[in-house]
Coordinates of C-alpha atoms and ligand atoms in Angstrom, one line a residue:
M284 CA 0.0 0.0 0.0
G285 CA 1.6 3.3 -1.1
L286 CA 0.8 6.6 0.4
D287 CA -2.8 7.7 -0.4
P288 CA -3.4 11.3 0.7
K289 CA -6.9 11.2 -0.7
R290 CA -7.7 8.5 1.8
T291 CA -6.7 10.8 4.7
V292 CA -9.2 13.4 3.5
A293 CA -11.9 10.7 3.1
E294 CA -11.2 9.3 6.6
L295 CA -11.3 12.8 8.2
R296 CA -14.8 13.2 6.6
E297 CA -15.7 9.7 8.0
L298 CA -14.6 10.8 11.5
Q299 CA -16.6 14.0 11.3
Q300 CA -19.7 11.9 10.3
L301 CA -19.2 9.6 13.2
T302 CA -18.4 12.2 15.9
G303 CA -19.8 15.5 14.8
D304 CA -23.3 17.0 14.3
A305 CA -24.8 20.0 12.6
D306 CA -22.9 22.3 15.0
G307 CA -19.5 20.8 14.4
A308 CA -17.1 18.3 15.9
Q309 CA -18.0 17.0 19.4
R310 CA -14.9 15.0 20.4
V311 CA -14.5 16.7 23.8
A312 CA -11.9 14.7 25.8
W313 CA -13.1 12.3 28.5
T314 CA -16.5 11.9 26.9
D315 CA -18.2 8.9 25.1
T316 CA -17.8 10.6 21.7
W317 CA -14.1 11.0 22.3
Q318 CA -13.9 7.4 23.3
R319 CA -15.7 6.5 20.1
A320 CA -13.2 8.5 18.1
R321 CA -10.3 6.6 19.8
E322 CA -11.9 3.3 19.0
W323 CA -12.4 4.4 15.4
L324 CA -8.7 5.3 15.3
R325 CA -7.7 1.9 16.7
G326 CA -9.7 0.3 13.8
K327 CA -7.8 2.4 11.2
V328 CA -4.4 1.4 12.5
A329 CA -5.3 -2.3 12.9
G330 CA -4.4 -3.0 9.3
T331 CA -0.8 -2.0 9.9
R332 CA 1.7 -3.8 12.1
A333 CA 1.7 -1.0 14.7
E334 CA 0.9 -2.1 18.3
E335 CA -1.4 -0.1 20.4
T336 CA -0.8 0.9 24.0
V337 CA -2.4 3.5 26.3
D338 CA -0.2 5.2 28.8
A339 CA -0.8 6.5 32.3
A340 CA -2.2 9.8 31.1
G341 CA -4.6 8.3 28.5
N342 CA -2.4 9.0 25.5
Q343 CA -2.9 6.4 22.8
W344 CA 0.3 5.1 21.2
F345 CA 0.7 3.0 18.0
T346 CA 4.2 1.6 17.7
L347 CA 5.8 0.3 14.6
H348 CA 9.0 -1.4 15.9
G349 CA 12.1 -0.8 13.9
D350 CA 15.7 -2.1 13.9
S351 CA 16.5 0.4 16.6
D352 CA 14.7 1.5 19.8
R353 CA 15.4 5.1 18.9
A354 CA 12.0 6.5 18.0
L355 CA 10.5 9.0 15.7
L356 CA 7.3 10.3 17.1
I357 CA 4.4 11.7 15.1
G358 CA 1.7 13.3 17.2
G359 CA -1.7 14.9 17.2
H360 CA -4.9 15.0 19.2
I361 CA -8.3 13.6 18.2
D362 CA -10.1 15.6 20.9
S363 CA -11.9 18.8 19.8
V364 CA -13.6 21.8 21.4
P365 CA -17.4 21.6 21.6
N366 CA -18.8 22.6 18.2
G367 CA -15.3 22.5 16.8
G368 CA -13.8 22.0 13.4
W369 CA -13.2 18.8 11.5
L370 CA -9.4 19.2 11.2
D371 CA -7.9 20.7 14.3
G372 CA -5.9 18.0 15.9
A373 CA -7.5 15.2 13.9
L374 CA -5.5 16.0 10.7
N375 CA -2.2 15.2 12.4
V376 CA -3.5 11.9 13.7
V377 CA -5.2 10.6 10.6
A378 CA -2.3 11.7 8.4
G379 CA 0.0 9.9 10.8
V380 CA -2.0 6.7 10.2
E381 CA -1.4 7.1 6.5
V382 CA 2.4 7.4 7.1
L383 CA 2.3 4.3 9.3
R384 CA 0.5 2.3 6.6
R385 CA 3.1 3.4 4.0
L386 CA 6.0 2.5 6.4
A387 CA 4.5 -0.9 7.3
D388 CA 4.6 -1.8 3.6
D389 CA 8.4 -2.2 3.7
A390 CA 10.6 -4.3 5.9
S391 CA 10.9 -3.0 9.5
P392 CA 12.1 0.6 9.4
P393 CA 15.7 1.4 10.7
V394 CA 14.2 3.2 13.7
T395 CA 11.0 2.7 15.6
V396 CA 8.1 4.9 14.5
R397 CA 5.3 5.8 17.0
L398 CA 2.1 7.7 16.4
V399 CA 0.7 9.3 19.5
N400 CA -2.9 10.6 19.9
W401 CA -2.4 13.0 22.9
A402 CA -5.2 13.0 25.5
D403 CA -7.1 16.3 26.1
E404 CA -5.0 18.8 24.1
E405 CA -7.9 21.3 24.2
G406 CA -8.8 21.3 27.9
A407 CA -12.4 22.1 26.8
R408 CA -14.2 20.3 29.6
F409 CA -11.9 21.2 32.6
G410 CA -9.9 24.2 31.3
R411 CA -6.6 22.3 31.4
S412 CA -5.0 22.3 28.0
L413 CA -2.2 19.9 26.9
F414 CA -3.0 17.4 29.6
G415 CA -1.5 14.2 28.1
S416 CA 1.5 15.8 26.5
S417 CA 2.5 17.8 29.6
A418 CA 2.2 14.5 31.6
A419 CA 4.5 12.8 29.1
A420 CA 6.9 15.7 29.0
G421 CA 7.3 15.8 32.8
S422 CA 6.0 19.3 33.1
M423 CA 2.7 18.7 34.8
S424 CA 3.0 20.2 38.2
D425 CA -0.6 21.2 38.9
Q426 CA -2.1 17.9 40.1
D427 CA -3.2 19.4 43.4
E428 CA -5.1 22.2 41.7
L429 CA -6.6 19.8 39.1
R430 CA -7.9 17.5 41.8
S431 CA -10.5 20.1 42.7
R432 CA -11.5 21.1 39.2
T433 CA -15.1 20.3 38.0
D434 CA -16.9 20.5 34.7
A435 CA -20.1 22.5 34.1
Q436 CA -22.1 19.6 35.5
G437 CA -20.1 19.5 38.7
I438 CA -18.3 16.2 37.8
S439 CA -14.7 16.3 39.2
L440 CA -11.7 15.9 36.9
P441 CA -10.4 12.9 38.7
D442 CA -13.7 11.1 38.4
A443 CA -14.0 11.9 34.7
L444 CA -10.5 10.6 34.1
S445 CA -10.9 7.4 36.1
E446 CA -14.0 6.6 34.0
H447 CA -11.5 6.4 31.1
G448 CA -9.0 4.4 33.1
V449 CA -6.7 7.3 34.0
Q450 CA -5.7 8.1 37.6
L451 CA -4.6 11.7 38.0
D452 CA -2.0 10.8 40.7
S453 CA -0.1 8.5 38.4
A454 CA -0.6 10.5 35.1
S455 CA 3.0 11.7 35.1
D456 CA 4.2 8.1 34.7
A457 CA 3.5 8.7 31.1
S458 CA 6.9 10.3 31.0
A459 CA 8.4 6.8 30.5
E460 CA 7.0 7.0 26.9
L461 CA 9.5 9.6 25.8
E462 CA 12.5 7.5 26.6
G463 CA 14.2 6.7 23.4
A464 CA 12.3 9.5 21.5
A465 CA 14.8 11.1 19.1
A466 CA 12.5 13.4 17.1
Y467 CA 8.9 14.7 17.1
L468 CA 6.9 15.8 14.1
E469 CA 3.4 17.4 14.2
L470 CA 1.3 18.5 11.3
H471 CA -1.5 21.0 12.1
I472 CA -3.8 23.4 10.4
E473 CA -2.5 26.9 10.9
Q474 CA -5.7 28.3 12.6
G475 CA -4.6 31.7 11.4
P476 CA -4.6 33.8 8.2
V477 CA -0.9 34.0 7.4
L478 CA -0.4 31.2 4.8
E479 CA -3.6 32.2 3.0
S480 CA -2.5 35.8 2.8
V481 CA 0.8 34.8 1.1
D482 CA -1.1 32.2 -1.0
L483 CA 1.0 29.2 0.1
P484 CA -0.4 25.8 1.1
L485 CA 2.3 24.8 3.7
G486 CA 4.6 26.4 6.2
V487 CA 7.3 25.5 8.7
V488 CA 6.7 26.5 12.3
L489 CA 9.6 28.1 14.1
G490 CA 8.2 27.7 17.6
T491 CA 5.4 28.8 19.8
F492 CA 5.0 32.3 21.1
G493 CA 5.9 33.2 24.7
V494 CA 2.9 34.7 26.5
E495 CA 2.6 37.4 29.2
R496 CA -0.9 37.7 30.6
H497 CA -1.7 40.4 33.2
Q498 CA -4.6 42.1 34.9
V499 CA -4.0 45.8 34.9
T500 CA -6.1 47.6 37.5
F501 CA -6.7 51.4 37.2
R502 CA -8.1 53.0 40.4
G503 CA -9.7 56.4 40.5
Q504 CA -12.7 57.8 42.4
A505 CA -16.4 57.2 41.9
A506 CA -18.2 60.5 41.7
H507 CA -21.6 61.7 40.6
A508 CA -21.9 62.0 36.8
G509 CA -23.9 65.2 37.1
S510 CA -22.1 67.1 39.7
T511 CA -18.5 66.4 38.9
P512 CA -16.9 68.9 36.5
M513 CA -14.8 67.3 33.7
D514 CA -11.5 68.6 35.1
K515 CA -12.2 67.3 38.6
R516 CA -12.6 63.6 37.6
R517 CA -10.4 60.7 38.5
D518 CA -11.7 58.3 35.8
A519 CA -10.2 54.8 35.9
L520 CA -11.7 53.8 32.6
A521 CA -9.8 56.7 30.9
G522 CA -6.5 55.0 31.8
A523 CA -7.6 51.6 30.6
A524 CA -9.0 53.1 27.3
K525 CA -5.7 54.9 26.6
L526 CA -3.8 51.7 27.2
A527 CA -6.1 49.6 25.0
L528 CA -5.1 51.9 22.1
E529 CA -1.4 52.3 23.0
I530 CA -0.7 48.6 22.7
R531 CA -1.1 48.9 19.0
P532 CA 1.9 51.2 18.4
I533 CA 3.8 49.2 21.1
A534 CA 3.3 46.0 19.1
A535 CA 4.2 47.8 15.9
E536 CA 7.4 49.2 17.4
V537 CA 8.5 45.8 18.8
G538 CA 7.5 44.1 15.5
A539 CA 8.6 40.6 14.3
G540 CA 5.1 39.2 14.8
A541 CA 4.4 40.9 18.1
V542 CA 0.7 40.7 19.1
C543 CA -1.0 42.3 22.0
T544 CA -4.7 42.2 23.1
S545 CA -6.7 44.1 25.6
G546 CA -9.2 41.2 26.1
G547 CA -11.7 42.9 28.4
V548 CA -12.3 45.7 30.9
V549 CA -14.6 45.4 33.9
C550 CA -15.7 48.7 35.3
K551 CA -17.0 49.4 38.8
P552 CA -19.4 50.7 39.9
G553 CA -20.4 50.2 36.3
I554 CA -23.5 52.4 36.4
V555 CA -24.3 55.3 34.0
T556 CA -24.5 57.9 36.7
S557 CA -21.0 57.4 38.1
V558 CA -17.5 58.1 37.0
V559 CA -15.6 54.7 36.9
E560 CA -13.7 54.0 40.1
T561 CA -11.9 50.8 39.1
A562 CA -11.2 49.4 35.7
E563 CA -9.8 45.9 35.6
Q564 CA -8.2 45.3 32.3
L565 CA -7.0 42.0 30.9
L566 CA -3.9 42.2 28.8
D567 CA -2.3 39.4 26.7
Q568 CA 1.1 39.9 25.0
R569 CA 2.9 37.4 22.8
H570 CA 6.2 37.1 21.0
L571 CA 8.6 34.4 19.7
D572 CA 11.6 36.2 21.3
A573 CA 11.8 36.3 25.1
G574 CA 13.8 39.6 25.1
Q575 CA 11.3 41.3 22.8
L576 CA 8.4 39.9 24.9
A577 CA 9.9 41.4 28.0
R578 CA 10.5 44.7 26.2
M579 CA 6.9 44.8 25.1
L580 CA 5.7 44.3 28.7
E581 CA 8.1 47.0 29.9
L582 CA 6.7 49.5 27.3
A583 CA 3.1 48.7 28.3
K584 CA 4.0 49.3 32.0
K585 CA 5.6 52.6 31.2
A586 CA 2.6 53.7 29.1
A587 CA 0.2 52.6 31.8
S588 CA 2.1 54.7 34.5
R589 CA 2.0 57.7 32.2
F590 CA -1.7 57.4 31.6
A591 CA -2.3 56.9 35.3
E592 CA -0.5 60.2 36.0
E593 CA -2.4 62.0 33.2
E594 CA -5.8 60.9 34.6
D595 CA -4.8 61.3 38.3
V596 CA -5.5 57.6 39.0
E597 CA -3.4 54.7 40.3
V598 CA -2.4 51.6 38.4
S599 CA -1.2 48.2 39.5
W600 CA -0.2 45.0 37.6
Q601 CA -0.9 41.4 38.5
R602 CA 0.5 38.5 36.5
I603 CA -2.2 36.0 35.6
W604 CA -0.2 33.5 33.6
G605 CA 2.9 33.3 31.4
I606 CA 5.0 31.0 29.4
E607 CA 8.4 31.3 27.7
P608 CA 8.7 31.2 23.9
I609 CA 9.5 27.6 22.8
L610 CA 11.8 27.4 19.8
F611 CA 11.7 24.3 17.6
D612 CA 14.9 22.4 16.6
A613 CA 17.0 24.3 14.1
S614 CA 18.1 21.3 12.0
L615 CA 14.6 19.9 11.9
I616 CA 13.3 23.3 10.8
E617 CA 15.8 23.1 7.9
L618 CA 14.7 19.6 7.0
A619 CA 11.0 20.6 7.1
D620 CA 11.8 23.7 4.9
E621 CA 13.5 21.5 2.3
T622 CA 10.5 19.1 2.4
V623 CA 8.0 21.8 1.9
R624 CA 9.9 23.2 -1.0
E625 CA 10.0 19.8 -2.6
V626 CA 6.3 19.2 -2.1
A627 CA 4.9 22.7 -2.7
G628 CA 7.5 24.7 -4.5
T629 CA 7.8 27.5 -1.9
S630 CA 8.1 27.4 1.8
H631 CA 7.3 29.9 4.5
R632 CA 8.5 30.1 8.1
L633 CA 6.1 31.4 10.7
P634 CA 5.6 31.3 14.5
S635 CA 2.6 29.7 16.1
G636 CA 0.4 31.9 18.2
P637 CA -1.6 29.0 19.8
L638 CA 0.2 26.5 21.9
H639 CA 0.4 22.9 20.7
D640 CA 1.4 19.5 22.1
A641 CA 4.7 20.0 20.2
A642 CA 5.6 22.7 22.6
E643 CA 5.5 20.3 25.5
V644 CA 7.5 17.7 23.7
S645 CA 10.1 20.3 22.7
R646 CA 10.3 21.6 26.3
A647 CA 11.2 18.0 27.3
G648 CA 14.3 18.3 25.2
I649 CA 13.2 16.2 22.2
P650 CA 14.1 17.8 18.8
T651 CA 10.7 18.9 17.4
V652 CA 9.2 20.6 14.4
M653 CA 5.7 21.4 13.1
L654 CA 4.3 21.8 9.7
F655 CA 1.3 24.1 9.1
V656 CA -1.2 23.7 6.3
Q657 CA -3.3 26.7 5.3
S658 CA -6.6 27.4 7.1
L659 CA -9.3 29.0 5.0
R660 CA -10.2 32.5 6.3
G661 CA -7.9 31.7 9.3
L662 CA -10.8 30.2 11.2
S663 CA -10.7 27.4 13.7
H664 CA -12.5 26.2 16.8
T665 CA -15.7 26.6 14.8
K666 CA -17.7 24.3 12.5
V667 CA -16.7 26.6 9.5
E668 CA -13.0 25.7 10.0
D669 CA -11.8 24.4 6.6
T670 CA -8.8 23.7 4.3
K671 CA -8.9 22.9 0.6
P672 CA -8.7 19.1 0.0
E673 CA -5.7 19.6 -2.4
H674 CA -3.9 21.4 0.4
L675 CA -4.7 18.6 2.9
E676 CA -3.4 16.1 0.4
L677 CA -0.1 18.1 0.0
S678 CA 0.2 18.2 3.8
V679 CA 0.0 14.4 4.1
Q680 CA 2.7 14.1 1.4
A681 CA 4.9 16.6 3.2
L682 CA 4.5 14.8 6.6
D683 CA 5.3 11.5 4.9
R684 CA 8.4 12.9 3.2
L685 CA 9.6 14.7 6.3
A686 CA 9.2 11.4 8.3
D687 CA 11.3 9.7 5.8
K688 CA 14.0 12.3 5.9
T689 CA 14.0 12.3 9.7
I690 CA 14.3 8.5 9.8
A691 CA 17.2 8.7 7.4
R692 CA 18.9 11.2 9.6
L693 CA 18.3 9.3 12.8
S694 CA 19.6 6.1 11.4
G695 CA 22.6 7.6 9.6
Ligands
ZN234 ZN1 -5.0 21.4 17.8

C-alpha cells in the first residue's frame, strides 16, 4: 500500500460523520464521543503492524517497531472543542496513520516509529490544555489544583479521568513513553490567516509564542456623573482606554510578529450615573523572542504609568499567567523547509500563536518541528473551519516525506 493522501481526507470526513453533528465536531476529551473516536482510530491502525498501548495519562500510542529502539514520534490530538472544526488535531493523527501504513509496507524501518494521539489537548471540559502531552513531557505540576476542578455539570476531573482508566495521581508516569524518543513531528492546520495571505499551502513552524498575561487595574474615584466637572474627575476607565489603544503602536514598534490584546475591561461601579472608580483590564502579549516579549511588557507598563498620571488615577499590575517562547529544533526546521519546497515549491516560516502538544515535547528536550497547512479565512474552533482538499493532500505528502528524511537522519 503506497501513500494515499486522498484516503486521509476521506477518513477525516468519516470521522466527522461519526463524531460530529450540525454544530461541528463534538470530540471533547473524557466523553463517550471522544472514546468512540479513539476506537475508530484503533480500527484504522489495525491494518498496519503497529501495536497499540495506552499510557498512564490516557495518551494512545501506536508503535511500529524498527531495527533500533530510537524512536521517531508523530503526534496529534483527536479531541476537539465543543462545536469544533473537523481538522484541528485530527488531521495530524489521521495523516500519521497514512504514514504508518506506508512504512508498514516495507521491511521494518531502521528506527522505531510511533504515532501518538495525545489526550485532552484542548482542555475544553476542565480548562486544562495539553493534559496528556504535559504529563508525558514531565512538566505537569498542577495535580493538586486539578484535583478540585469540576466541569459545568459538577463532575470532578479525577472522576471523569478514572471513567476512562486514567488516575490523576499517576498520570505523570506517562513520561516513560518519551525514553528513546529522538525526534517529534506534528502537522497541524494553521488556525490563522498568514499562509492564506501569502497564497501558500504549507509552512514550517519556528516555535510557539511566549505569553505574558496580566490584569492591569486602574483605580480612581467614583463621583456623581452630574455634579463632577470634567476637570475634577479621576476616571479609571480613561487610563484603561488609553492603554487599549497604546498597545497597537507598542506591538508595531517591537514588531517581528508581536501581538497584544486588551481582552476585556470590567468597570466598577459600572453604572451610567457614576465616574468609573476601578477598571480591571486583561492584557495578553505574545512574541517568539523572550527579550522582545519582556520589552513589550516594559513598554506597556511605562505607558500605563504615564496614563495613570495624566488621569490622576493609580495603576497596579498582577501577572495571571505566562510561558516562555518555545523554539523548535533548528536542524529539523531546515529539513522541514526542504521538504515543503520539494512538495509545494515554496516554503514559508512562521511562528505559532496557539500552543500545541509539540511545545510540551520540545520543552522535554526532544528535537521537534511542526508543519502548518493553510486554514481558509484563518478560522478554527468553529464548524466553519476548513482547508482545501488539495492542500490537505499536500500536507499528508509533506508529513510523509519529512518522516522519511528524519528516519534517514536518525539512522545515519
Ligand atoms: Zn489542535
